[in-house]
Amino acid sequence: MEQTLREKPRQGFAGLWNISFGFFGIQIGFALQNANMSRVFQTLGSSIDDLPALWVAAPLTGLLVQPIIGHLSDRTWNRLGRRRPYFLTGAVLSALALLLMPFAPTMGAPLLFAAAMLWMLDASLNISMEPFRAFVGDMLRADQHAAGYAVQTAFIGAGAVVGSIFPWFLEQLGVSNLAADGALPDTVKWSFWGGGIALFAAVMWTILTTREYSPEEQAAFGGAEEAVDEGVTLRALAAKSYGSAMVWIVAGVLVALAVEALALEKEVFLLGGLLALYGVLSALAISMAKKGRAANMLSSIVGDFSGMPDVMKRLALVQFFSWSALFIMWINTTPVVTQYVFGSSDTASAVYNEGANWVNVLFTVYNGVAAVAALALLPWLSRKFGQVMTHSICLTLGAIGFLMFFLVRDAQVLLMAEVGIGIAWASILAMPYAILASNLPQAKLGIYMGLFNIFIVVPQLLVATVMGSIMNAFFPGEPVWTMLFAAASWLVAAVAMQRVKAAL
C-alpha cells in the first residue's frame, strides 16, 4: 500500500487528453492574437514602426503575471483544486477580451482600446497558461512527462491551427474580408467572437474532467525529498550582498541614458525601467531576509529566481534566443508577406487583405505541423538522438524556414518554410518543459515554471523595444530584414542547447 501511495497512477490516453485539452482553447486565443493583432493595429491607423510599441503589452503582462500565478498556485488548495481556479479565472477574462476586441473601431480612441484589450487578453491567457504547464508535472509520473508535454504541444498546435485559419475559413464561407478604411472585416470580428467561445469551452472541459491530487497525496507521491523548506530560500537570500541588486539598478539607468545619447526609440525606456525595478525589488527582498522577516511572495520569488537549478539556467539561454525569433515572426510576418510577396501596404486594399489572410494560412501550416510533429516526429528523434540533440536539430530546421522568408517571394513556396518553423515550434513547446519537469522539485513546479517564463518574456520585450531602433537606423521601411535576425537567433539557440548536456 505504501508503494502505491508513493507512485502516481499511470494515465491512459483519455487522461492525457483531459489534462491538456484546455490548452487547445488557450492556444486558439494566442493564435488569434498572434496572427491578427498587427492587422488590427495597422487597420486602426498604426504604422509599421509603431507595431512593436503596441505589442509590448503582451510580453510585459506575462513577465508580471506568470511568476505571481506560479507562486500562488503552488500554495493554493480549495474546492476547485490547486491549478484549476486559475484555469477558470483566466478563461473568463480572456474570453471577455476576445469578445470585446472587435468593437475597437467604434471607440473614441480605437488604438488605445485595442492595446488595452491586448493587454487584458495576454494577462488572462497567462493566468490560465502558467498553471497548465505545472499541471502536467502535477498529474503525471516522471516517466510520462515527455508524453504529457507532447500531447499538450499537439493541442497547442491544433488550437493554433483553428485560431489561425478562422479568418480564411470564414472568407471561404462567404463572410466579407473587406471593410471600410479604419474598420475591421467581418472575418476578423467573427474569428474573435468564435474564438472566445471555443476558448472558454475547452478550458471548462479540463476543469470538469480532472481531479487534482491533494497536497497530502502529492507529498506521499514525492516522498520526503519533495518537502520544501522556505527557510532555505530565505537564508540563501539573506546571505547575498546588495551588489547584485545595484548592478541591475545601474544597468537600468545606463539603458535609460542611452535612449537620448544614441537616439533610440522611446520604448527602450521601458526596458531600462524594468531592469532598475528588479534591482530595487531584489534589494528590498534581501533586506527583508536579512532582518529575519517571514516568507512572503517577494522574497520567495526573488530567492527562487536567484537560486535557480543549473539545468534551468542553461535552458534559459536557449529560451531567450528561441523566443526572440518567435516574437519577430508574430510582429513582422504580416508586414513582410503583404509588402514583399503580395505587393501592398494599403490596409484598405483587397491585395493587402488577401496577403493578411495568407499569413493566417501560413500560421495554420506551422501550427498544424507542430501538432503532428509533437506526436510523431519528436518521440522518434528523442529516442534516436536524445532530447538535447533533438531540440538543436529542430531549431536549425526552423532557422532555415526563417531564411526562406528573407529570400523567397513566392507565397506557395513559403508553405515549405513553415514546415521547418512548425517542427521547431513543436520542440520549443515540449522539450524544455519535459526536461524541467523531471529535474525540478514538485512542490515548487509552479513558481519555477513561472520564472522560466521570464526567459520567454524578456527577449520579447527586447524585440519590442530595441528592434525598432535597429530597423529605423539600418533598414527603414524594410521589415524583411527582421527575418534574417530571426534565423540567426534560432541558430544561436541550437548551439546553446548543447550546453544543457552537462546539466542533465
Coordinates of C-alpha atoms in Angstrom, one line a residue:
M1 CA 0.0 0.0 0.0
E2 CA 2.9 2.4 0.8
Q3 CA 4.4 1.8 -2.6
T4 CA 1.1 2.5 -4.2
L5 CA 0.8 5.8 -2.4
R6 CA 4.3 6.9 -3.5
E7 CA 3.7 6.5 -7.2
K8 CA 1.1 8.4 -9.3
P9 CA -1.3 6.2 -11.3
R10 CA -0.2 5.9 -15.0
Q11 CA -2.5 7.9 -17.2
G12 CA -4.0 6.5 -20.3
F13 CA -4.7 8.5 -23.5
A14 CA -8.0 9.7 -22.1
G15 CA -6.3 11.1 -19.0
L16 CA -3.6 12.8 -21.1
W17 CA -6.3 14.3 -23.3
N18 CA -8.3 15.7 -20.4
I19 CA -5.3 17.1 -18.6
S20 CA -4.2 19.2 -21.6
F21 CA -7.4 19.8 -23.6
G22 CA -7.8 23.2 -22.1
F23 CA -4.6 24.3 -23.7
F24 CA -6.4 23.8 -27.0
G25 CA -8.7 26.7 -26.2
I26 CA -5.9 28.8 -24.7
Q27 CA -3.9 28.5 -27.9
I28 CA -6.9 29.5 -30.0
G29 CA -6.7 32.8 -28.1
F30 CA -3.0 33.1 -28.6
A31 CA -3.2 32.3 -32.3
L32 CA -5.9 34.9 -32.9
Q33 CA -3.7 37.4 -31.1
N34 CA -0.5 36.5 -32.9
A35 CA -1.9 36.3 -36.4
N36 CA -4.3 39.2 -36.3
M37 CA -3.2 42.0 -33.9
S38 CA -0.7 43.5 -36.3
R39 CA -3.5 43.6 -38.8
V40 CA -5.9 45.2 -36.3
F41 CA -3.3 47.8 -35.3
Q42 CA -2.5 48.7 -38.9
T43 CA -6.2 48.9 -39.8
L44 CA -6.7 51.3 -36.9
G45 CA -4.0 53.6 -38.2
S46 CA -0.7 52.3 -36.7
S47 CA 2.4 52.4 -38.8
I48 CA 4.8 49.5 -39.1
D49 CA 7.3 51.4 -36.9
D50 CA 4.7 51.7 -34.1
L51 CA 3.8 48.0 -34.1
P52 CA 6.5 46.8 -31.6
A53 CA 5.4 49.5 -29.1
L54 CA 1.8 48.4 -29.3
W55 CA 2.8 44.7 -28.9
V56 CA 4.9 45.4 -25.8
A57 CA 1.8 45.0 -23.6
A58 CA 1.7 41.2 -24.3
P59 CA 5.2 40.2 -23.0
L60 CA 5.1 42.7 -20.2
T61 CA 1.9 41.2 -18.7
G62 CA 3.5 37.7 -19.0
L63 CA 6.6 38.9 -17.2
L64 CA 4.5 40.2 -14.3
V65 CA 1.7 37.6 -14.2
Q66 CA 3.4 34.2 -14.6
P67 CA 5.8 34.3 -11.5
I68 CA 3.0 35.6 -9.3
I69 CA 0.5 33.0 -10.5
G70 CA 3.1 30.3 -10.2
H71 CA 3.8 31.3 -6.6
L72 CA 0.2 31.5 -5.7
S73 CA -0.9 28.3 -7.4
D74 CA 1.8 26.3 -5.6
R75 CA 0.2 27.4 -2.3
T76 CA -3.5 27.2 -3.4
W77 CA -5.9 24.4 -2.4
N78 CA -9.7 24.9 -2.4
R79 CA -12.8 23.2 -3.7
L80 CA -11.6 23.6 -7.3
G81 CA -8.1 22.3 -6.5
R82 CA -4.6 23.8 -6.9
R83 CA -4.3 24.9 -10.6
R84 CA -7.9 24.8 -11.8
P85 CA -9.0 28.0 -10.0
Y86 CA -6.5 29.9 -12.2
F87 CA -7.7 28.0 -15.3
L88 CA -11.2 29.3 -14.7
T89 CA -10.3 32.9 -13.9
G90 CA -8.0 33.2 -16.9
A91 CA -10.6 31.6 -19.2
V92 CA -13.4 34.0 -18.2
L93 CA -11.2 37.1 -18.6
S94 CA -9.6 36.1 -21.9
A95 CA -12.9 35.2 -23.4
L96 CA -14.2 38.6 -22.5
A97 CA -11.3 40.3 -24.1
L98 CA -11.8 38.4 -27.3
L99 CA -15.5 39.3 -27.4
L100 CA -14.7 43.0 -26.9
M101 CA -11.7 43.3 -29.3
P102 CA -13.8 43.7 -32.5
F103 CA -15.5 46.8 -31.0
A104 CA -12.3 48.8 -31.0
P105 CA -13.0 50.8 -34.2
T106 CA -16.2 52.1 -32.6
M107 CA -14.4 53.5 -29.6
G108 CA -13.3 57.1 -29.2
A109 CA -9.6 56.0 -29.0
P110 CA -9.6 52.8 -31.1
L111 CA -5.8 52.1 -31.0
L112 CA -5.8 52.7 -27.2
F113 CA -8.8 50.4 -26.7
A114 CA -7.2 47.7 -28.9
A115 CA -3.9 47.9 -27.0
A116 CA -5.8 47.7 -23.7
M117 CA -7.7 44.6 -24.9
L118 CA -4.4 43.0 -26.0
W119 CA -3.1 43.7 -22.5
M120 CA -6.1 42.2 -20.9
L121 CA -6.1 39.2 -23.3
D122 CA -2.5 38.4 -22.8
A123 CA -2.6 38.7 -19.0
S124 CA -5.7 36.5 -18.8
L125 CA -4.2 33.9 -21.2
N126 CA -1.1 33.8 -19.0
I127 CA -3.2 33.3 -15.8
S128 CA -4.5 30.1 -17.4
M129 CA -1.4 29.0 -19.3
E130 CA 1.2 29.1 -16.5
P131 CA -0.7 26.6 -14.2
F132 CA -1.3 24.3 -17.2
R133 CA 2.5 23.9 -17.6
A134 CA 2.8 22.9 -13.9
F135 CA -0.4 20.8 -14.2
V136 CA 1.2 18.2 -16.4
G137 CA 4.0 17.8 -13.8
D138 CA 1.4 17.6 -11.0
M139 CA -0.7 14.9 -12.6
L140 CA 1.9 12.6 -14.3
R141 CA 4.7 10.4 -13.0
A142 CA 8.2 11.2 -14.3
D143 CA 8.3 8.6 -17.0
Q144 CA 5.2 10.2 -18.6
H145 CA 6.4 13.8 -18.6
A146 CA 7.7 13.7 -22.1
A147 CA 4.4 12.1 -23.3
G148 CA 2.3 14.6 -21.4
Y149 CA 4.1 17.6 -22.8
A150 CA 3.9 16.1 -26.3
V151 CA 0.2 15.8 -26.0
Q152 CA 0.0 19.3 -24.7
T153 CA 2.1 20.5 -27.6
A154 CA -0.3 18.7 -30.0
F155 CA -3.2 20.5 -28.5
I156 CA -1.3 23.8 -28.7
G157 CA -0.7 23.1 -32.4
A158 CA -4.3 22.1 -33.1
G159 CA -5.6 25.1 -31.2
A160 CA -3.3 27.4 -33.1
V161 CA -4.5 25.9 -36.4
V162 CA -8.1 26.6 -35.5
G163 CA -7.3 30.1 -34.3
S164 CA -5.1 30.9 -37.3
I165 CA -7.4 29.6 -40.0
F166 CA -10.6 31.3 -38.7
P167 CA -10.5 34.4 -41.0
W168 CA -9.5 32.5 -44.1
F169 CA -12.1 29.8 -43.4
L170 CA -14.9 32.3 -42.9
E171 CA -14.0 34.0 -46.1
Q172 CA -14.4 30.7 -47.9
L173 CA -17.9 30.5 -46.4
G174 CA -18.7 33.9 -47.9
V175 CA -18.1 36.2 -44.9
S176 CA -16.7 39.5 -46.1
N177 CA -13.0 40.0 -45.8
L178 CA -13.1 43.7 -46.8
A179 CA -14.2 46.7 -44.7
A180 CA -14.2 50.5 -44.9
D181 CA -10.9 52.3 -44.1
G182 CA -10.4 52.0 -40.3
A183 CA -12.9 49.2 -39.8
L184 CA -12.3 45.5 -39.2
P185 CA -13.5 43.0 -41.7
D186 CA -16.3 40.6 -40.6
T187 CA -13.9 37.7 -41.0
V188 CA -11.8 39.2 -38.2
K189 CA -14.7 40.1 -36.0
W190 CA -16.4 36.7 -36.1
S191 CA -13.0 35.0 -35.6
F192 CA -12.5 36.8 -32.3
W193 CA -16.1 36.1 -31.2
G194 CA -15.9 32.4 -32.1
G195 CA -12.5 32.1 -30.5
G196 CA -13.7 33.4 -27.2
I197 CA -16.5 30.9 -27.0
A198 CA -14.2 28.0 -28.0
L199 CA -11.5 29.0 -25.5
F200 CA -13.9 29.0 -22.6
A201 CA -15.5 25.7 -23.6
A202 CA -12.1 23.9 -23.9
V203 CA -10.8 25.1 -20.5
M204 CA -14.1 24.1 -18.8
W205 CA -13.6 20.6 -20.3
T206 CA -10.3 20.2 -18.4
I207 CA -11.8 21.7 -15.2
L208 CA -14.8 19.3 -15.3
T209 CA -12.9 16.1 -16.3
T210 CA -9.9 16.2 -14.0
R211 CA -9.3 15.7 -10.3
E212 CA -6.2 17.2 -8.8
Y213 CA -4.1 15.4 -6.2
S214 CA -4.3 17.0 -2.7
P215 CA -1.2 18.4 -1.1
E216 CA -1.1 15.2 1.1
E217 CA -1.2 13.0 -1.9
Q218 CA 1.5 15.0 -3.7
A219 CA 3.7 14.7 -0.6
A220 CA 3.2 11.0 -0.5
F221 CA 3.9 10.6 -4.2
G222 CA 7.0 12.8 -3.9
G223 CA 8.4 11.4 -0.7
A224 CA 10.3 13.4 2.0
E225 CA 12.6 14.9 -0.5
E226 CA 9.7 16.9 -2.0
A227 CA 9.1 18.9 1.1
V228 CA 10.4 22.4 0.5
D229 CA 11.8 24.4 3.4
E230 CA 11.2 28.1 2.7
G231 CA 13.8 28.9 5.3
V232 CA 16.5 27.6 3.0
T233 CA 15.5 30.1 0.3
L234 CA 15.3 33.0 2.8
R235 CA 18.7 32.1 4.4
A236 CA 20.3 32.0 0.9
L237 CA 18.8 35.3 0.1
A238 CA 19.9 36.8 3.4
A239 CA 23.5 35.7 2.7
K240 CA 23.6 37.7 -0.6
S241 CA 25.1 41.2 -0.8
Y242 CA 23.4 44.2 -2.2
G243 CA 25.9 44.3 -5.0
S244 CA 23.9 42.3 -7.4
A245 CA 20.8 44.5 -6.8
M246 CA 22.9 47.6 -7.5
V247 CA 24.2 46.0 -10.8
W248 CA 20.5 45.7 -12.0
I249 CA 19.7 49.3 -11.0
V250 CA 22.9 50.7 -12.7
A251 CA 22.1 48.7 -15.8
G252 CA 18.6 50.1 -15.9
V253 CA 19.9 53.7 -15.5
L254 CA 22.5 53.2 -18.2
V255 CA 19.9 51.8 -20.7
A256 CA 17.6 54.8 -20.0
L257 CA 20.5 57.3 -20.5
A258 CA 21.4 55.5 -23.8
V259 CA 18.0 56.4 -25.2
E260 CA 18.9 60.1 -25.6
A261 CA 22.6 59.5 -26.2
L262 CA 22.1 57.0 -29.1
A263 CA 18.7 58.4 -30.3
L264 CA 17.0 55.1 -29.6
E265 CA 13.2 54.5 -29.7
K266 CA 11.4 55.8 -26.6
E267 CA 10.1 52.3 -25.8
V268 CA 13.7 51.4 -24.7
F269 CA 12.9 53.5 -21.5
L270 CA 10.6 50.6 -20.6
L271 CA 13.5 48.1 -20.7
G272 CA 15.6 50.3 -18.5
G273 CA 12.8 50.8 -16.1
L274 CA 12.2 47.1 -15.7
L275 CA 15.9 46.4 -15.1
A276 CA 16.0 49.1 -12.4
L277 CA 12.7 47.9 -10.9
Y278 CA 14.0 44.4 -10.5
G279 CA 17.2 45.8 -8.8
V280 CA 15.0 47.7 -6.3
L281 CA 12.8 44.7 -5.6
S282 CA 15.8 42.5 -5.2
A283 CA 17.4 44.9 -2.7
L284 CA 14.1 45.0 -0.8
A285 CA 13.8 41.2 -0.7
I286 CA 17.4 40.9 0.5
S287 CA 16.8 43.5 3.2
M288 CA 13.7 41.7 4.5
A289 CA 15.6 38.4 4.5
K290 CA 18.5 39.9 6.5
K291 CA 16.0 41.2 9.1
G292 CA 14.6 37.7 9.5
R293 CA 11.2 38.6 8.0
A294 CA 8.9 35.6 7.5
A295 CA 8.5 34.1 4.0
N296 CA 6.5 36.3 1.6
M297 CA 5.8 36.5 -2.1
L298 CA 8.5 38.9 -3.0
S299 CA 11.3 37.1 -1.0
S300 CA 10.2 33.8 -2.4
I301 CA 10.1 34.9 -6.0
V302 CA 13.4 36.8 -5.8
G303 CA 15.0 34.0 -3.8
D304 CA 13.9 31.3 -6.2
F305 CA 15.0 33.3 -9.2
S306 CA 18.5 33.8 -7.8
G307 CA 18.7 30.2 -6.8
M308 CA 17.5 28.5 -10.0
P309 CA 18.8 25.0 -10.6
D310 CA 21.6 24.7 -13.1
V311 CA 19.5 22.9 -15.7
M312 CA 17.1 25.8 -15.7
K313 CA 19.9 28.4 -16.1
R314 CA 21.2 26.6 -19.1
L315 CA 17.8 26.2 -20.7
A316 CA 17.1 29.9 -20.0
L317 CA 19.7 31.0 -22.6
V318 CA 18.1 28.6 -25.2
Q319 CA 14.7 30.1 -24.4
F320 CA 15.9 33.6 -24.7
F321 CA 17.1 33.2 -28.4
S322 CA 14.2 30.9 -29.3
W323 CA 11.5 33.3 -28.2
S324 CA 13.3 36.3 -29.7
A325 CA 12.8 34.8 -33.1
L326 CA 9.2 33.9 -32.4
F327 CA 8.2 37.4 -31.4
I328 CA 9.9 38.8 -34.5
M329 CA 7.8 36.4 -36.6
W330 CA 4.5 37.3 -34.9
I331 CA 5.0 41.0 -35.3
N332 CA 6.5 41.1 -38.8
T333 CA 5.1 38.2 -40.8
T334 CA 2.1 40.2 -41.9
P335 CA 4.0 43.3 -43.0
V336 CA 6.7 41.1 -44.7
V337 CA 4.2 38.9 -46.6
T338 CA 1.8 41.8 -47.6
Q339 CA 4.6 44.1 -48.7
Y340 CA 7.1 41.8 -50.4
V341 CA 5.0 38.8 -51.6
F342 CA 1.6 40.5 -52.3
G343 CA 3.0 44.0 -53.0
S344 CA 0.8 46.2 -50.9
S345 CA 0.9 48.0 -47.6
D346 CA -2.5 49.7 -48.0
T347 CA -4.7 48.1 -45.3
A348 CA -7.9 49.0 -47.2
S349 CA -6.9 47.3 -50.4
A350 CA -8.0 43.8 -51.5
V351 CA -4.4 42.8 -52.2
Y352 CA -3.3 43.7 -48.6
N353 CA -6.2 41.8 -47.1
E354 CA -5.5 38.8 -49.3
G355 CA -1.9 38.8 -48.1
A356 CA -3.0 39.2 -44.5
N357 CA -5.3 36.2 -44.8
W358 CA -2.5 34.2 -46.4
V359 CA -0.5 34.9 -43.2
N360 CA -3.3 33.1 -41.3
V361 CA -2.8 30.2 -43.7
L362 CA 1.0 30.2 -43.1
F363 CA 0.5 30.3 -39.4
T364 CA -2.0 27.4 -39.7
V365 CA 0.6 25.3 -41.5
Y366 CA 3.3 25.8 -38.9
N367 CA 0.9 25.1 -36.1
G368 CA -0.5 22.0 -37.9
V369 CA 3.0 20.7 -38.5
A370 CA 3.8 21.3 -34.8
A371 CA 0.7 19.2 -33.7
V372 CA 1.8 16.3 -35.9
A373 CA 5.5 16.6 -35.1
A374 CA 4.8 16.6 -31.4
L375 CA 3.2 13.1 -31.5
A376 CA 5.1 11.6 -34.4
L377 CA 8.5 13.2 -35.1
L378 CA 9.7 14.4 -31.7
P379 CA 9.4 11.0 -29.9
W380 CA 11.3 9.3 -32.7
L381 CA 14.1 11.9 -32.7
S382 CA 14.3 11.8 -28.9
R383 CA 14.8 8.1 -28.8
K384 CA 17.4 8.2 -31.6
F385 CA 19.4 11.3 -30.6
G386 CA 18.2 12.3 -27.1
Q387 CA 16.2 15.4 -26.0
V388 CA 19.1 17.8 -26.2
M389 CA 20.2 17.0 -29.8
T390 CA 16.6 16.7 -30.9
H391 CA 16.0 20.3 -29.8
S392 CA 19.1 21.6 -31.6
I393 CA 18.1 19.8 -34.8
C394 CA 14.6 21.2 -34.7
L395 CA 15.8 24.8 -34.1
T396 CA 18.2 24.5 -37.0
L397 CA 15.3 23.4 -39.3
G398 CA 13.3 26.4 -38.1
A399 CA 16.2 28.8 -38.8
I400 CA 16.2 27.6 -42.4
G401 CA 12.5 28.4 -42.6
F402 CA 13.1 32.0 -41.5
L403 CA 15.9 32.3 -44.0
M404 CA 13.4 31.3 -46.7
F405 CA 11.2 34.3 -45.7
F406 CA 14.2 36.5 -46.3
L407 CA 15.0 35.1 -49.7
V408 CA 11.7 33.8 -51.2
R409 CA 8.9 35.9 -52.9
D410 CA 6.5 33.1 -53.8
A411 CA 3.5 32.7 -51.5
Q412 CA 3.2 29.0 -52.1
V413 CA 6.9 28.3 -51.5
L414 CA 6.6 29.9 -48.1
L415 CA 4.5 27.0 -47.1
M416 CA 7.6 24.9 -47.1
A417 CA 9.3 27.4 -44.8
E418 CA 6.5 26.9 -42.3
V419 CA 7.3 23.2 -42.1
G420 CA 10.7 23.9 -40.6
I421 CA 9.3 26.6 -38.3
G422 CA 6.5 24.2 -37.2
I423 CA 8.9 21.4 -36.3
A424 CA 11.0 23.9 -34.2
W425 CA 7.8 25.3 -32.6
A426 CA 6.8 21.8 -31.5
S427 CA 10.2 21.2 -29.9
I428 CA 10.2 24.6 -28.2
L429 CA 6.9 23.8 -26.6
A430 CA 7.8 20.3 -25.5
M431 CA 11.5 19.6 -24.9
P432 CA 12.5 22.3 -22.4
Y433 CA 9.4 21.6 -20.3
A434 CA 9.9 17.8 -20.3
I435 CA 13.5 18.3 -19.1
L436 CA 12.4 20.8 -16.4
A437 CA 9.5 18.8 -15.1
S438 CA 11.9 15.8 -14.5
N439 CA 14.5 18.0 -12.8
L440 CA 12.6 20.4 -10.6
P441 CA 11.1 19.8 -7.1
Q442 CA 7.3 19.1 -7.4
A443 CA 6.4 21.5 -4.6
K444 CA 7.9 24.4 -6.5
L445 CA 6.9 23.4 -10.0
G446 CA 4.5 26.3 -10.4
I447 CA 6.9 29.1 -9.4
Y448 CA 9.8 27.6 -11.4
M449 CA 7.6 27.3 -14.5
G450 CA 6.5 30.9 -13.9
L451 CA 10.1 32.1 -13.5
F452 CA 11.1 30.2 -16.6
N453 CA 8.6 32.3 -18.5
I454 CA 10.9 35.3 -17.8
F455 CA 13.3 34.0 -20.4
I456 CA 10.4 33.9 -22.8
V457 CA 9.2 37.4 -22.0
V458 CA 12.5 39.3 -21.7
P459 CA 13.5 38.6 -25.3
Q460 CA 10.1 39.7 -26.5
L461 CA 10.5 43.0 -24.6
L462 CA 13.9 43.4 -26.2
V463 CA 12.4 42.8 -29.7
A464 CA 9.6 45.2 -28.9
T465 CA 11.9 48.0 -27.6
V466 CA 15.2 47.6 -29.4
M467 CA 14.3 46.1 -32.8
G468 CA 12.5 49.2 -33.8
S469 CA 15.7 51.3 -33.2
I470 CA 17.8 48.9 -35.2
M471 CA 15.4 48.8 -38.1
N472 CA 15.0 52.6 -38.2
A473 CA 18.7 53.0 -38.1
F474 CA 19.8 50.4 -40.7
F475 CA 16.7 49.2 -42.6
P476 CA 14.0 51.8 -42.5
G477 CA 10.7 50.6 -44.1
E478 CA 12.3 47.2 -44.8
P479 CA 10.8 44.7 -42.3
V480 CA 12.1 41.7 -44.3
W481 CA 15.5 42.1 -42.6
T482 CA 13.8 41.0 -39.3
M483 CA 13.6 37.5 -40.7
L484 CA 17.3 37.3 -41.0
F485 CA 17.6 38.3 -37.3
A486 CA 15.1 35.5 -36.5
A487 CA 17.1 32.9 -38.4
A488 CA 20.3 33.9 -36.7
S489 CA 18.6 33.8 -33.3
W490 CA 17.4 30.2 -33.7
L491 CA 20.9 29.1 -34.8
V492 CA 22.4 30.6 -31.7
A493 CA 19.7 28.8 -29.6
A494 CA 20.6 25.5 -31.3
V495 CA 24.2 25.8 -30.4
A496 CA 23.4 27.0 -26.8
M497 CA 21.2 23.9 -26.3
Q498 CA 24.4 21.7 -26.4
R499 CA 25.4 23.2 -23.1
V500 CA 22.4 21.6 -21.4
K501 CA 24.1 18.2 -21.7
A502 CA 26.3 18.8 -18.6
A503 CA 23.2 19.7 -16.5
L504 CA 21.2 16.5 -17.2

